[in-house]
Short mmCIF file of C-alpha atoms in Angstrom, two decimals:
data_model
loop_
_atom_site.label_atom_id
_atom_site.label_comp_id
_atom_site.label_asym_id
_atom_site.label_seq_id
_atom_site.Cartn_x
_atom_site.Cartn_y
_atom_site.Cartn_z
CA UNK A 122 20.25 6.68 -20.73
CA UNK A 123 15.67 6.99 -20.84
CA UNK A 124 13.98 6.48 -17.57
CA UNK A 125 12.21 3.20 -18.70
CA UNK A 126 16.73 1.53 -19.95
CA UNK A 127 17.31 2.38 -15.82
CA UNK A 128 14.05 0.14 -15.10
CA UNK A 129 15.32 -2.34 -16.77
CA UNK A 130 18.39 -2.40 -15.69
CA UNK A 131 17.27 -2.08 -12.07
CA UNK A 132 14.89 -5.32 -12.41
CA UNK A 133 18.32 -7.25 -13.83
CA UNK A 134 20.03 -5.90 -10.77
CA UNK A 135 17.80 -6.66 -9.16
CA UNK A 136 16.56 -10.32 -10.62
CA UNK A 137 18.63 -11.60 -12.45
CA UNK A 138 16.73 -15.20 -12.87
CA UNK A 139 13.32 -13.78 -13.57
CA UNK A 140 12.85 -12.81 -17.25
CA UNK A 141 12.02 -10.06 -18.32
CA UNK A 142 8.23 -10.22 -19.95
CA UNK A 143 7.23 -9.71 -16.75
CA UNK A 144 9.02 -6.79 -16.57
CA UNK A 145 7.17 -5.11 -19.39
CA UNK A 146 3.14 -6.38 -19.34
CA UNK A 147 4.25 -3.73 -15.85
CA UNK A 148 5.13 -1.48 -18.55
CA UNK A 149 3.36 -1.26 -21.00
CA UNK A 150 0.69 -0.51 -19.02
CA UNK A 151 1.84 3.00 -17.76
CA UNK A 152 1.01 6.16 -18.17
CA UNK A 153 2.58 9.47 -18.06
CA UNK A 154 0.53 11.48 -15.90
CA UNK A 155 0.20 16.21 -16.78
CA UNK A 156 2.63 17.75 -14.77
CA UNK A 157 0.61 20.31 -12.48
CA UNK A 158 3.76 21.64 -9.85
CA UNK A 159 4.76 24.67 -11.37
CA UNK A 160 8.78 22.97 -10.16
CA UNK A 161 9.26 18.93 -9.28
CA UNK A 162 11.56 20.63 -6.91
CA UNK A 163 9.14 22.62 -4.74
CA UNK A 164 9.70 20.38 -1.49
CA UNK A 165 12.31 22.17 -0.94
CA UNK A 166 9.93 25.15 0.40
CA UNK A 167 7.31 23.34 1.82
CA UNK A 168 6.27 23.92 5.11
CA UNK A 169 4.50 20.83 6.35
CA UNK A 170 2.09 20.28 9.12
CA UNK A 171 1.31 16.25 9.56
CA UNK A 172 -1.54 15.72 10.40
CA UNK A 173 -4.29 12.71 11.80
CA UNK A 174 -7.55 12.66 9.71
CA UNK A 175 -9.60 11.82 12.78
CA UNK A 176 -8.53 13.55 14.76
CA UNK A 177 -7.93 17.29 13.68
CA UNK A 178 -11.04 16.41 12.19
CA UNK A 179 -12.66 13.41 11.92
CA UNK A 180 -13.28 13.00 8.00
CA UNK A 181 -11.64 14.04 4.93
CA UNK A 182 -15.15 16.50 4.96
CA UNK A 183 -14.42 18.02 7.78
CA UNK A 184 -10.60 18.74 6.98
CA UNK A 185 -11.61 20.11 3.95
CA UNK A 186 -13.33 22.85 5.92
CA UNK A 187 -10.26 23.30 7.60
CA UNK A 188 -7.79 23.50 4.73
CA UNK A 189 -8.26 28.05 5.18
CA UNK A 190 -7.27 27.92 8.18
CA UNK A 191 -3.87 25.71 6.89
CA UNK A 192 -3.55 27.90 4.16
CA UNK A 193 -3.67 31.19 6.60
CA UNK A 194 -0.77 29.89 8.68
CA UNK A 195 0.77 28.88 5.31
CA UNK A 196 1.05 25.70 5.33
CA UNK A 197 1.91 24.91 1.64
CA UNK A 198 1.39 20.56 2.54
CA UNK A 199 -0.46 17.96 4.35
CA UNK A 200 1.36 15.23 5.43
CA UNK A 201 -1.57 12.62 6.32
CA UNK A 202 -0.61 10.26 9.60
CA UNK A 203 -2.12 6.66 8.01
CA UNK A 204 -5.14 6.75 6.53
CA UNK A 205 -6.03 3.77 4.14
CA UNK A 206 -7.73 1.02 5.28
CA UNK A 207 -6.89 -0.82 8.45
CA UNK A 208 -7.88 -3.00 11.12
CA UNK A 209 -6.38 0.23 12.82
CA UNK A 210 -3.34 -2.18 15.76
CA UNK A 211 -0.90 0.28 15.25
CA UNK A 212 -2.51 3.00 14.29
CA UNK A 213 -3.52 2.84 10.92
CA UNK A 214 0.00 1.64 9.72
CA UNK A 215 -0.58 -1.54 9.75
CA UNK A 216 -2.14 -1.23 6.46
CA UNK A 217 -5.12 -4.55 5.06
CA UNK A 218 -5.30 -3.08 2.36
CA UNK A 219 -3.66 -0.60 0.10
CA UNK A 220 -5.30 1.01 -2.93
CA UNK A 221 -8.84 2.00 -0.26
CA UNK A 222 -8.54 4.60 2.88
CA UNK A 223 -11.16 4.03 5.59
CA UNK A 224 -14.47 3.95 5.52
CA UNK A 225 -14.56 6.41 8.14
CA UNK A 226 -12.63 8.52 7.31
CA UNK A 227 -14.65 8.97 3.42
CA UNK A 228 -17.82 9.47 5.79
CA UNK A 229 -18.86 6.01 3.60
CA UNK A 230 -20.00 2.54 5.12
CA UNK A 231 -18.32 0.66 4.12
CA UNK A 232 -18.53 -1.99 0.69
CA UNK A 233 -18.03 1.82 -0.58
CA UNK A 234 -17.50 1.14 -4.65
CA UNK A 235 -14.33 2.07 -6.07
CA UNK A 236 -16.10 5.66 -7.70
CA UNK A 237 -16.99 6.35 -4.43
CA UNK A 238 -14.09 6.90 -2.90
CA UNK A 239 -12.27 8.49 -5.86
CA UNK A 240 -14.64 10.91 -5.78
CA UNK A 241 -14.51 11.77 -2.75
CA UNK A 242 -9.91 11.91 -2.60
CA UNK A 243 -10.30 13.44 -5.62
CA UNK A 244 -12.56 16.48 -3.90
CA UNK A 245 -10.14 17.38 -1.55
CA UNK A 246 -7.49 16.19 -2.89
CA UNK A 247 -8.93 19.19 -5.76
CA UNK A 248 -9.66 21.79 -2.95
CA UNK A 249 -5.83 20.59 -1.24
CA UNK A 250 -4.40 21.74 -4.80
CA UNK A 251 -6.03 24.85 -5.59
CA UNK A 252 -5.13 26.51 -1.94
CA UNK A 253 -1.50 25.38 -3.04
CA UNK A 254 -1.06 22.78 -0.53
CA UNK A 255 -0.11 19.70 -1.74
CA UNK A 256 -0.59 15.93 -0.66
CA UNK A 257 1.44 13.09 0.84
CA UNK A 258 0.03 10.44 3.24
CA UNK A 259 2.16 7.67 5.31
CA UNK A 260 2.48 4.01 3.06
CA UNK A 261 4.25 0.95 4.92
CA UNK A 262 5.74 -0.39 1.81
CA UNK A 263 8.09 -3.45 4.64
CA UNK A 264 5.31 -4.68 5.97
CA UNK A 265 1.67 -5.64 6.01
CA UNK A 266 -1.86 -6.25 8.46
CA UNK A 267 -1.59 -9.72 9.20
CA UNK A 268 -5.97 -9.02 7.78
CA UNK A 269 -4.44 -8.33 4.78
CA UNK A 270 -5.90 -10.15 1.60
CA UNK A 271 -2.27 -11.88 0.68
CA UNK A 272 -1.22 -12.98 4.09
CA UNK A 273 -4.93 -14.91 4.73
CA UNK A 274 -4.34 -16.56 1.65
CA UNK A 275 -0.37 -17.44 2.49
CA UNK A 276 -1.99 -18.81 5.33
CA UNK A 277 -4.10 -21.05 4.75
CA UNK A 278 -0.94 -23.69 2.52
CA UNK A 279 2.58 -23.68 1.56
CA UNK A 280 1.62 -23.91 -1.96
CA UNK A 281 -0.56 -21.08 -1.91
CA UNK A 282 0.24 -18.32 -4.70
CA UNK A 283 0.62 -16.10 -2.37
CA UNK A 284 2.96 -17.36 1.10
CA UNK A 285 6.27 -16.08 -1.29
CA UNK A 286 4.49 -12.41 -0.45
CA UNK A 287 5.76 -13.37 2.93
CA UNK A 288 9.04 -14.67 4.44
CA UNK A 289 8.47 -17.94 6.26
CA UNK A 290 10.71 -20.54 7.77
CA UNK A 291 11.00 -23.46 10.11
CA UNK A 292 13.93 -21.87 11.99
CA UNK A 293 13.17 -19.27 13.62
CA UNK A 294 17.05 -19.03 13.92
CA UNK A 295 17.64 -17.35 10.57
CA UNK A 296 18.43 -13.80 10.55
CA UNK A 297 19.64 -13.75 14.42
CA UNK A 298 21.58 -10.48 13.44
CA UNK A 299 18.21 -8.55 13.03
CA UNK A 300 17.55 -6.04 15.87
CA UNK A 301 14.49 -5.96 17.53
CA UNK A 302 12.68 -2.95 17.01
CA UNK A 303 10.16 -2.91 19.37
CA UNK A 304 12.12 -3.79 22.67
CA UNK A 305 9.91 -4.02 25.24
CA UNK A 306 6.54 -5.95 23.34
CA UNK A 307 7.91 -8.42 20.99
CA UNK A 308 10.78 -10.41 22.06
CA UNK A 309 11.59 -11.56 18.62
CA UNK A 310 10.93 -11.47 14.94
CA UNK A 311 9.89 -14.61 14.19
CA UNK A 312 5.67 -15.71 14.86
CA UNK A 313 4.33 -19.26 15.56
CA UNK A 314 2.00 -20.18 12.03
CA UNK A 315 0.76 -23.68 12.36
CA UNK A 316 4.74 -25.61 12.25
CA UNK A 317 6.03 -23.18 10.01
CA UNK A 318 6.85 -19.40 11.56
CA UNK A 319 6.40 -15.80 9.17
CA UNK A 320 9.36 -13.22 9.66
CA UNK A 321 8.59 -9.59 11.62
CA UNK A 322 10.36 -5.96 12.33
CA UNK A 323 7.84 -5.02 14.32
CA UNK A 324 4.45 -6.34 16.06
CA UNK A 325 3.67 -10.57 15.64
CA UNK A 326 0.80 -8.76 12.75
CA UNK A 327 2.64 -7.12 11.10
CA UNK A 328 3.81 -9.86 8.92
CA UNK A 329 7.55 -8.63 6.17
CA UNK A 330 6.70 -8.23 2.59
CA UNK A 331 8.83 -10.45 0.46
CA UNK A 332 10.29 -8.54 -2.04
CA UNK A 333 12.76 -10.89 -3.17
CA UNK A 334 9.27 -11.95 -5.19
CA UNK A 335 9.77 -9.28 -8.21
CA UNK A 336 5.43 -9.65 -7.45
CA UNK A 337 5.89 -7.91 -4.60
CA UNK A 338 8.05 -4.63 -6.27
CA UNK A 339 5.48 -4.73 -8.82
CA UNK A 340 1.74 -4.78 -6.60
CA UNK A 341 3.76 -1.81 -4.48
CA UNK A 342 4.70 -0.19 -7.52
CA UNK A 343 0.88 -0.41 -8.09
CA UNK A 344 0.05 1.26 -5.34
CA UNK A 345 2.27 3.77 -5.62
CA UNK A 346 0.38 4.70 -9.32
CA UNK A 347 -3.49 4.62 -8.20
CA UNK A 348 -2.55 7.15 -5.86
CA UNK A 349 -0.38 9.57 -7.55
CA UNK A 350 -2.54 8.62 -11.02
CA UNK A 351 -5.46 10.58 -8.31
CA UNK A 352 -3.17 13.29 -7.80
CA UNK A 353 -1.85 12.51 -4.39
CA UNK A 354 2.08 15.12 -4.36
CA UNK A 355 3.78 12.31 -2.25
CA UNK A 356 4.25 9.12 -0.42
CA UNK A 357 5.83 8.97 3.30
CA UNK A 358 8.34 5.54 2.54
CA UNK A 359 7.75 3.97 6.28
CA UNK A 360 9.91 1.40 7.64
CA UNK A 361 12.14 2.05 4.13
CA UNK A 362 16.38 0.44 5.21
CA UNK A 363 14.39 -2.34 6.19
CA UNK A 364 13.34 -3.97 2.34
CA UNK A 365 16.05 -6.97 2.09
CA UNK A 366 16.98 -9.19 4.47
CA UNK A 367 20.23 -11.67 3.56
CA UNK A 368 21.62 -14.26 6.19
CA UNK A 369 24.41 -12.94 8.10
CA UNK A 370 23.52 -9.60 7.50
CA UNK A 371 21.53 -7.07 9.69
CA UNK A 372 18.95 -6.86 7.47
CA UNK A 373 19.30 -3.24 7.31
CA UNK A 374 20.56 -0.74 5.03
CA UNK A 375 21.19 -3.58 2.63
CA UNK A 376 22.41 -2.69 -1.43
CA UNK A 377 18.77 -4.63 -2.95
CA UNK A 378 17.54 -2.10 -0.45
CA UNK A 379 18.99 0.60 -2.23
CA UNK A 380 17.79 -0.54 -6.06
CA UNK A 381 13.44 -1.33 -4.64
CA UNK A 382 14.31 2.42 -3.83
CA UNK A 383 15.23 3.36 -7.12
CA UNK A 384 13.06 1.51 -8.62
CA UNK A 385 9.35 3.17 -6.97
CA UNK A 386 12.33 6.88 -8.12
CA UNK A 387 12.66 6.12 -11.82
CA UNK A 388 8.64 4.57 -11.65
CA UNK A 389 6.38 7.40 -9.84
CA UNK A 390 9.70 9.55 -12.52
CA UNK A 391 8.71 8.04 -15.49
CA UNK A 392 5.15 8.85 -14.71
CA UNK A 393 4.83 12.12 -12.80
CA UNK A 394 7.78 14.25 -12.02
CA UNK A 395 8.63 15.96 -8.66
CA UNK A 396 5.15 12.49 -7.10
CA UNK A 397 7.99 12.81 -4.02
CA UNK A 398 9.64 9.60 -1.99
CA UNK A 399 10.23 10.74 1.30
CA UNK A 400 12.29 8.47 3.62
CA UNK A 401 11.42 7.49 7.20
CA UNK A 402 15.10 5.85 8.00
CA UNK A 403 15.20 5.96 11.29
CA UNK A 404 19.58 5.83 11.31
CA UNK A 405 22.38 7.87 11.34
CA UNK A 406 22.60 11.08 8.89
CA UNK A 407 25.16 9.42 7.02
CA UNK A 408 23.37 6.11 5.77
CA UNK A 409 19.99 8.37 5.80
CA UNK A 410 22.02 10.28 3.51
CA UNK A 411 22.66 6.87 0.89
CA UNK A 412 19.04 6.65 0.83
CA UNK A 413 19.28 9.58 -1.30
CA UNK A 414 21.26 8.51 -3.89
CA UNK A 415 22.51 10.61 -7.30
CA UNK A 416 19.38 12.13 -6.39
CA UNK A 417 18.15 9.32 -8.05
CA UNK A 418 16.32 7.79 -4.78
CA UNK A 419 14.18 9.68 -2.29
CA UNK A 420 13.62 13.63 -3.14
CA UNK A 421 13.94 13.98 0.34
CA UNK A 422 14.54 11.79 4.18
CA UNK A 423 13.99 12.39 7.68
CA UNK A 424 16.68 13.65 9.68
CA UNK A 425 15.97 11.31 13.10
CA UNK A 426 19.57 12.46 14.42
CA UNK A 427 19.02 16.11 15.22
CA UNK A 428 14.65 15.95 16.54
CA UNK A 429 16.54 14.83 20.50
CA UNK A 430 19.61 17.68 19.86
CA UNK A 431 16.52 20.07 20.23
CA UNK A 432 15.78 19.11 23.98
CA UNK A 433 19.26 17.74 24.96
CA UNK A 434 20.15 22.21 23.99
CA UNK A 435 17.76 23.57 25.19
CA UNK A 436 18.07 21.22 28.42
CA UNK A 437 21.81 22.46 28.32
CA UNK A 438 21.02 25.49 27.33
CA UNK A 439 24.40 25.74 24.36
CA UNK A 440 24.09 25.34 20.49
CA UNK A 441 26.09 23.24 20.76
CA UNK A 442 24.54 19.42 20.07
CA UNK A 443 22.96 20.94 17.26
CA UNK A 444 25.88 22.41 15.19
CA UNK A 445 28.22 18.77 16.49
CA UNK A 446 24.96 16.86 15.11
CA UNK A 447 24.89 18.87 11.54
CA UNK A 448 28.84 19.27 10.90
CA UNK A 449 30.13 17.74 8.01
CA UNK A 450 31.76 15.11 9.16
CA UNK A 451 28.49 13.72 11.16
CA UNK A 452 25.86 14.90 8.56
CA UNK A 453 27.22 14.58 4.74
CA UNK A 454 26.16 17.11 2.01
CA UNK A 455 23.14 15.63 0.29
CA UNK A 456 22.45 15.55 -3.78
CA UNK A 457 21.81 19.50 -4.83
CA UNK A 458 18.66 17.96 -5.74
CA UNK A 459 17.69 16.53 -2.43
CA UNK A 460 16.59 17.84 0.94
CA UNK A 461 16.33 17.00 5.23
CA UNK A 462 13.10 17.09 6.62
CA UNK A 463 13.34 18.92 10.21
CA UNK A 464 10.77 18.18 12.87
CA UNK A 465 10.52 18.32 17.27
CA UNK A 466 8.21 15.33 17.29
CA UNK A 467 6.61 12.44 15.52
CA UNK A 468 4.40 10.79 15.47
CA UNK A 469 5.29 7.77 18.16
CA UNK A 470 7.51 9.20 20.70
CA UNK A 471 10.87 11.30 21.25
CA UNK A 472 12.80 8.57 19.77
CA UNK A 473 16.59 8.46 21.48
CA UNK A 474 16.66 4.43 19.42
CA UNK A 475 20.42 3.66 19.59
CA UNK A 476 21.90 3.50 16.61
CA UNK A 477 21.93 6.97 16.27
CA UNK A 478 22.08 8.63 19.33
CA UNK A 479 24.71 7.94 22.09
CA UNK A 480 23.30 5.55 24.85
CA UNK A 481 25.15 9.02 26.92
CA UNK A 482 22.90 11.43 25.12
CA UNK A 483 19.46 8.40 25.48
CA UNK A 484 20.89 8.60 29.33
CA UNK A 485 20.87 12.30 29.34
CA UNK A 486 17.69 13.44 27.59
CA UNK A 487 15.60 10.55 29.23
CA UNK A 488 17.00 12.29 32.70
CA UNK A 489 15.56 15.06 31.82
CA UNK A 490 12.34 14.84 30.14
CA UNK A 491 11.01 11.55 30.84
CA UNK A 492 8.83 12.69 33.69
CA UNK A 493 6.05 10.89 34.23
CA UNK A 494 6.97 6.90 34.46
CA UNK A 495 4.12 6.11 31.50
CA UNK A 496 6.18 8.16 28.82
CA UNK A 497 8.94 5.75 29.33
CA UNK A 498 9.00 3.05 25.60
CA UNK A 499 10.84 0.54 24.13
CA UNK A 500 12.93 0.50 26.94
CA UNK A 501 13.78 3.53 27.45
CA UNK A 502 14.65 4.27 23.51
CA UNK A 503 12.03 6.62 23.10
CA UNK A 504 9.78 9.21 25.29
CA UNK A 505 6.49 8.54 24.56
CA UNK A 506 4.50 12.35 25.49
CA UNK A 507 3.36 15.85 23.60
CA UNK A 508 5.77 18.33 22.94
CA UNK A 509 3.96 20.59 24.87
CA UNK A 510 4.11 17.59 27.80
CA UNK A 511 8.45 17.76 27.29
CA UNK A 512 8.92 20.87 28.02
CA UNK A 513 7.09 20.76 30.57
CA UNK A 514 4.19 23.75 29.63
CA UNK A 515 6.37 26.63 29.16
CA UNK A 516 5.61 28.48 26.05
CA UNK A 517 8.68 29.90 25.66
CA UNK A 518 10.66 26.68 25.29
CA UNK A 519 7.95 25.71 23.04
CA UNK A 520 8.50 28.84 20.91
CA UNK A 521 12.34 28.10 21.12
CA UNK A 522 11.76 24.89 19.94
CA UNK A 523 10.26 25.94 17.31
CA UNK A 524 12.18 28.51 16.76
CA UNK A 525 15.65 26.89 16.80
CA UNK A 526 14.27 24.48 13.83
CA UNK A 527 12.49 27.09 11.53
CA UNK A 528 15.76 28.52 11.37
CA UNK A 529 17.78 25.07 10.42
CA UNK A 530 18.62 24.42 7.15
CA UNK A 531 15.73 21.90 5.33
CA UNK A 532 12.27 21.84 5.05
CA UNK A 533 10.45 21.97 8.34
#
């Protein structure tokens, strides 16, 4: 089966009632790009450095000046935390425009042209690639900002064409089994607007996208393709388990979500193989492995459950917590062309979500590492502190933690 035939098959499974003509119009626009990469599984040997451009170097010109330093550290992949246009109410994960970089990061005034963006951001990509450094960035695919033009239009009238880009209900009791992710910050997944409610899994200013509407899927694919064509080497797909909602379920990890991910992968592979699709799924390892499919979904995924076990191991002075979480009975084998990404801290917090951490482990790690009341996050399901502070600025413990991470299988 050709890649295009696979894309058609996935579409028919997702949208059996929607004419194929809509998909064919999209496929006709696809342009196969030359593969720049020496190997399409480059991510398996990468050393990844994660950063906020503004905090690390002010803007992309500043970051370009630091590329030699990063190359000297052995960095072969930069993971840029949110860079797309945003009101910045959630550190950039509330995207206002999927095809624009924030003007301050480009050193441009608001209202810059597409040509100016492509010139400035493209120059940075060229400089990174010249040093053997690939570039990936975050893209929130489950939700957007309430300031996104789609949602601005959707709020106007119930018959607005963009209304169906989002999930609306007269009944805030719908999807009652969907958990509240931001405990202590949100009390409902529904936000009132007029005489209706719109659905959101994260903050109320981040409405969830409605992937039951094929126009949403096609629009997101076009966003991926724009940046792929410009030279971006991959995408961290934020909040990937929540894409499809179904009454009577917890609205996580549903079969249709996996079909959507397969569609993302198939289109990216068709246009330019080796474009990394990296899953951010805060779930148990056996569930996360499913986002790699048979090697036809995400190329890689973060191993969230191993992160807190680094801290437990150091507190207990034992390697058993890590050995247990990596045992095949807990972390199943993955497809040959897939990879785990390991890390000690993420940009959010030391996550202790009960989805993948036991209550006993959560309490133990929280008691040992939440040294200040202000560090508590999500009612005990996270600790918001820097790595050095978590280890009491003890250089030996910090070095030990990094040594442990670098000794494990996977991409650090």
